[in-house]
Coordinates of C-alpha atoms in Angstrom, one line a residue:
M1 CA -11.5 -22.7 13.9
P2 CA -12.9 -19.3 12.9
A3 CA -12.0 -16.2 14.9
P4 CA -14.3 -15.8 17.8
G5 CA -17.4 -13.9 16.8
A6 CA -16.3 -13.5 13.2
S7 CA -19.2 -15.4 11.6
Q8 CA -21.7 -13.3 13.7
D9 CA -20.1 -10.0 12.6
P10 CA -22.7 -8.2 10.2
A11 CA -19.9 -6.0 8.8
L12 CA -18.0 -9.1 7.7
R13 CA -21.1 -10.8 6.2
E14 CA -21.9 -7.6 4.2
G15 CA -18.3 -7.5 3.0
G16 CA -18.5 -11.1 1.8
L17 CA -15.5 -12.1 3.8
G18 CA -16.8 -15.0 6.0
P19 CA -14.9 -16.2 9.0
I20 CA -11.1 -16.0 9.0
G21 CA -9.0 -18.4 11.1
E22 CA -6.8 -17.4 14.0
G23 CA -3.4 -15.8 13.2
L24 CA -2.0 -12.7 11.7
I25 CA -3.5 -11.0 8.6
L26 CA -1.0 -9.4 6.2
A27 CA -2.5 -6.9 3.7
D28 CA -1.0 -4.8 1.0
F29 CA -2.6 -1.3 0.8
D30 CA -2.5 0.2 -2.7
G31 CA -4.8 -1.6 -5.1
T32 CA -5.7 -4.0 -2.3
L33 CA -7.4 -2.2 0.6
A34 CA -7.7 1.0 -1.4
P35 CA -7.9 1.5 -5.2
G36 CA -5.0 2.7 -7.3
D37 CA -1.3 3.3 -6.6
S38 CA -1.3 6.1 -4.0
H39 CA 2.6 6.0 -3.8
A40 CA 3.1 7.0 -7.4
G41 CA 0.0 9.2 -7.2
L42 CA 1.4 11.3 -4.4
L43 CA 4.6 11.9 -6.3
R44 CA 2.6 13.0 -9.4
F45 CA 0.4 15.2 -7.2
I46 CA 3.4 17.0 -5.6
L47 CA 5.2 17.4 -9.0
V48 CA 2.3 18.9 -10.9
R49 CA 1.6 21.4 -8.1
R50 CA 5.1 22.4 -7.3
R51 CA 6.0 22.6 -11.0
W52 CA 9.6 23.8 -10.6
P53 CA 11.0 20.3 -10.0
L54 CA 10.1 19.7 -13.7
L55 CA 13.4 21.5 -14.3
L56 CA 15.0 18.3 -12.9
F57 CA 13.2 16.3 -15.6
P58 CA 16.4 14.6 -16.8
L59 CA 16.9 13.2 -13.3
L60 CA 13.3 12.0 -13.2
I61 CA 13.8 10.2 -16.6
L62 CA 17.1 8.7 -15.4
G63 CA 15.4 7.4 -12.2
A64 CA 12.5 5.9 -14.3
L65 CA 14.9 4.2 -16.7
L66 CA 16.9 2.7 -13.8
V67 CA 13.6 1.2 -12.4
L68 CA 12.4 0.0 -15.8
L69 CA 15.7 -1.4 -17.1
L70 CA 17.3 -2.7 -13.9
G71 CA 14.2 -3.2 -11.8
R72 CA 14.8 -7.0 -11.5
S73 CA 17.7 -6.2 -9.2
F74 CA 16.6 -4.1 -6.3
A75 CA 20.1 -2.8 -5.4
R76 CA 20.8 -1.8 -9.0
G77 CA 17.4 -0.7 -10.2
R78 CA 14.9 0.4 -7.6
G79 CA 17.7 0.9 -5.1
W80 CA 19.0 3.9 -7.2
G81 CA 16.0 4.8 -9.4
I82 CA 13.3 5.2 -6.7
P83 CA 15.5 7.5 -4.4
L84 CA 16.4 9.6 -7.4
I85 CA 12.8 10.2 -8.3
W86 CA 11.8 10.9 -4.7
W87 CA 14.7 13.4 -4.3
S88 CA 14.0 15.3 -7.5
I89 CA 10.3 15.8 -6.7
T90 CA 10.7 16.6 -2.9
L91 CA 13.9 18.8 -3.1
G92 CA 13.4 21.8 -0.8
L93 CA 10.3 20.4 1.1
S94 CA 10.3 21.1 4.8
P95 CA 8.8 18.5 7.2
L96 CA 5.8 20.8 7.6
A97 CA 5.3 21.1 3.9
W98 CA 5.6 17.4 3.4
R99 CA 2.9 16.7 5.9
A100 CA 0.6 19.3 4.2
W101 CA 1.1 17.6 0.8
V102 CA 0.3 14.2 2.3
R103 CA -2.9 15.6 3.9
A104 CA -4.0 17.3 0.7
Y105 CA -3.4 14.2 -1.4
S106 CA -5.1 11.9 1.1
A107 CA -8.2 14.1 0.9
S108 CA -8.4 13.5 -2.8
R109 CA -8.4 9.7 -2.6
P110 CA -11.6 7.7 -3.1
G111 CA -11.5 5.7 0.1
L112 CA -11.4 2.0 0.9
F113 CA -13.0 -0.9 -0.8
V114 CA -16.2 -2.1 1.0
P115 CA -14.7 -5.5 2.1
A116 CA -11.5 -3.7 3.2
K117 CA -13.6 -1.7 5.7
A118 CA -15.2 -4.9 6.9
L119 CA -11.8 -6.5 7.3
L120 CA -10.6 -3.6 9.4
A121 CA -13.7 -3.5 11.5
G122 CA -13.6 -7.3 12.3
Y123 CA -9.9 -8.0 12.5
H124 CA -8.1 -4.7 13.1
H125 CA -6.5 -6.1 16.3
R126 CA -4.4 -8.6 14.2
L127 CA -4.2 -6.9 10.8
W128 CA -0.8 -5.7 9.6
I129 CA -0.8 -3.4 6.6
V130 CA 2.4 -3.8 4.6
S131 CA 2.8 -1.1 2.0
A132 CA 5.3 0.4 -0.4
S133 CA 3.7 3.8 0.3
P134 CA 5.1 5.9 3.1
R135 CA 3.6 5.3 6.5
A136 CA 2.3 8.9 6.7
L137 CA 0.4 8.4 3.5
V138 CA -1.2 5.1 4.6
R139 CA -2.2 6.6 7.9
G140 CA -3.5 9.7 6.3
Q141 CA -5.8 7.8 3.9
L142 CA -7.0 5.5 6.7
A143 CA -7.8 8.4 9.0
L144 CA -10.1 10.0 6.4
A145 CA -11.6 6.7 5.3
L146 CA -12.4 5.6 8.9
A147 CA -13.3 9.1 10.3
H148 CA -17.1 8.5 10.2
E149 CA -17.1 4.9 11.4
P150 CA -19.8 4.5 14.1
D151 CA -17.5 2.7 16.5
G152 CA -14.6 5.0 16.1
K153 CA -11.4 4.2 14.1
P154 CA -10.6 0.5 13.9
W155 CA -6.9 1.1 13.3
P156 CA -4.8 -1.9 12.2
A157 CA -2.5 -3.4 14.8
H158 CA 0.6 -2.5 12.8
I159 CA 1.6 -0.6 9.6
E160 CA 4.9 -1.7 8.0
A161 CA 5.6 0.8 5.2
T162 CA 8.3 2.7 3.3
R163 CA 10.4 4.8 5.7
L164 CA 11.9 8.1 4.4
R165 CA 14.8 10.3 5.4
Y166 CA 16.2 13.7 4.3
A167 CA 19.3 13.7 2.2
L168 CA 20.8 16.8 0.5
G169 CA 17.6 18.7 0.9
G170 CA 15.1 16.1 -0.4
L171 CA 13.3 13.0 0.8
I172 CA 14.6 9.5 -0.2
P173 CA 13.5 6.1 1.0
R174 CA 15.5 4.8 4.0
H175 CA 13.8 1.5 3.5
Y176 CA 11.7 0.9 0.4
C177 CA 9.0 -1.6 1.5
H178 CA 8.5 -3.4 -1.8
G179 CA 8.5 -7.0 -2.9
A180 CA 10.7 -9.3 -0.7
A181 CA 11.7 -6.2 1.3
K182 CA 8.2 -6.2 2.8
I183 CA 8.9 -9.3 4.8
T184 CA 10.6 -8.5 8.1
P185 CA 12.3 -11.3 10.1
V186 CA 9.6 -10.9 12.8
M187 CA 6.8 -11.3 10.2
A188 CA 8.4 -14.4 8.7
R189 CA 8.3 -16.2 12.1
L190 CA 4.6 -15.4 12.9
K191 CA 1.6 -17.6 12.1
V192 CA -0.2 -15.9 9.2
A193 CA -3.8 -16.9 8.6
L194 CA -4.4 -14.7 5.6
S195 CA -2.3 -12.6 3.2
L196 CA -3.8 -10.4 0.4
S197 CA -2.5 -8.3 -2.4
D198 CA -3.2 -7.2 -6.0
S199 CA 0.3 -7.5 -7.2
L200 CA 2.7 -10.1 -8.6
H201 CA 5.5 -8.3 -6.7
D202 CA 3.9 -9.4 -3.5
L203 CA 4.3 -13.1 -4.0
P204 CA 6.7 -13.3 -1.0
L205 CA 3.9 -11.8 1.1
L206 CA 1.2 -14.0 -0.4
R207 CA 3.2 -17.1 0.3
L208 CA 3.3 -16.4 4.0
G209 CA -0.5 -16.9 4.4
R210 CA -2.2 -20.2 5.0
V211 CA -4.8 -18.6 2.8
A212 CA -3.9 -16.0 0.1
W213 CA -6.3 -13.6 -1.7
L214 CA -5.6 -11.9 -5.0
I215 CA -7.7 -8.7 -5.2
N216 CA -9.2 -7.6 -8.6
P217 CA -6.7 -9.3 -10.8
A218 CA -6.6 -8.9 -14.6
P219 CA -6.8 -12.3 -16.3
S220 CA -3.1 -12.1 -17.4
L221 CA -2.0 -11.4 -13.8
L222 CA -4.1 -14.3 -12.5
R223 CA -2.5 -16.7 -14.9
R224 CA 1.0 -15.7 -13.9
V225 CA 0.2 -15.8 -10.1
R226 CA -1.5 -19.2 -10.4
T227 CA 1.6 -20.8 -12.0
R228 CA 3.5 -19.9 -8.8
L229 CA 0.8 -20.0 -6.2
P230 CA -1.9 -22.5 -7.4
H231 CA -4.1 -22.2 -4.2
I232 CA -4.6 -18.4 -4.7
V233 CA -8.2 -17.2 -4.1
V234 CA -9.6 -14.4 -6.3
K235 CA -11.6 -11.6 -4.7
Q236 CA -13.4 -8.9 -6.7
W237 CA -13.7 -5.9 -4.5
R238 CA -15.6 -2.6 -5.2
L239 CA -16.0 0.8 -3.6
A240 CA -19.3 1.8 -2.0
A241 CA -21.7 3.6 -4.3
L242 CA -21.3 7.4 -4.0
P243 CA -24.4 9.1 -2.4
P244 CA -26.5 11.1 -4.9
R245 CA -25.8 14.8 -5.2
P246 CA -28.4 17.1 -3.6

């Protein structure tokens, strides 16, 4: 049965979503609800503007090599490489400065895909965003994207994202919410009506949904996903057209 009122919701009809059955909705954020990789983008944004962490370039290269060469093993690759990259770029940042960088970067982002806004408007009460980006970054982008919604901010029910902590003067992930690490024990026990992502890394997330959507996939990615998840549904999502300049 469709969710009550879903088929009558004009925002959902305009977004091309149609009715979605009862149950939890699990959505990746970067590349799925919003275009691009804001996690990597935030790190580049901070690095280019702070500049002096470029002196730690050998550590950045080492972190990248660990991710690239050992990335198949989270504990060996991402478990060491990602924290090393984060620590090198954020060394010396105070909590106040960190929040300022997140606000500045969020303001530079293009916003949400049109159907993503419809999804939030119609199903925010049971939507869980599950993201490798830090929670502060996801919330910062949502706050700006939804600030002018006529009915206020349709915040999602829950945001499960990368959690950070300070170590030796810099930020490192306390829990890097990526791949299989996105799935919490609570999440795995819940009834999931829909899961959506743009990434092959999110197959564990996509498998939880009774229905699974792959957002804006390249043909090569679609072929790889369909060999593992034949029932995947492809969705092509776009941003709203920008208003003409005065």
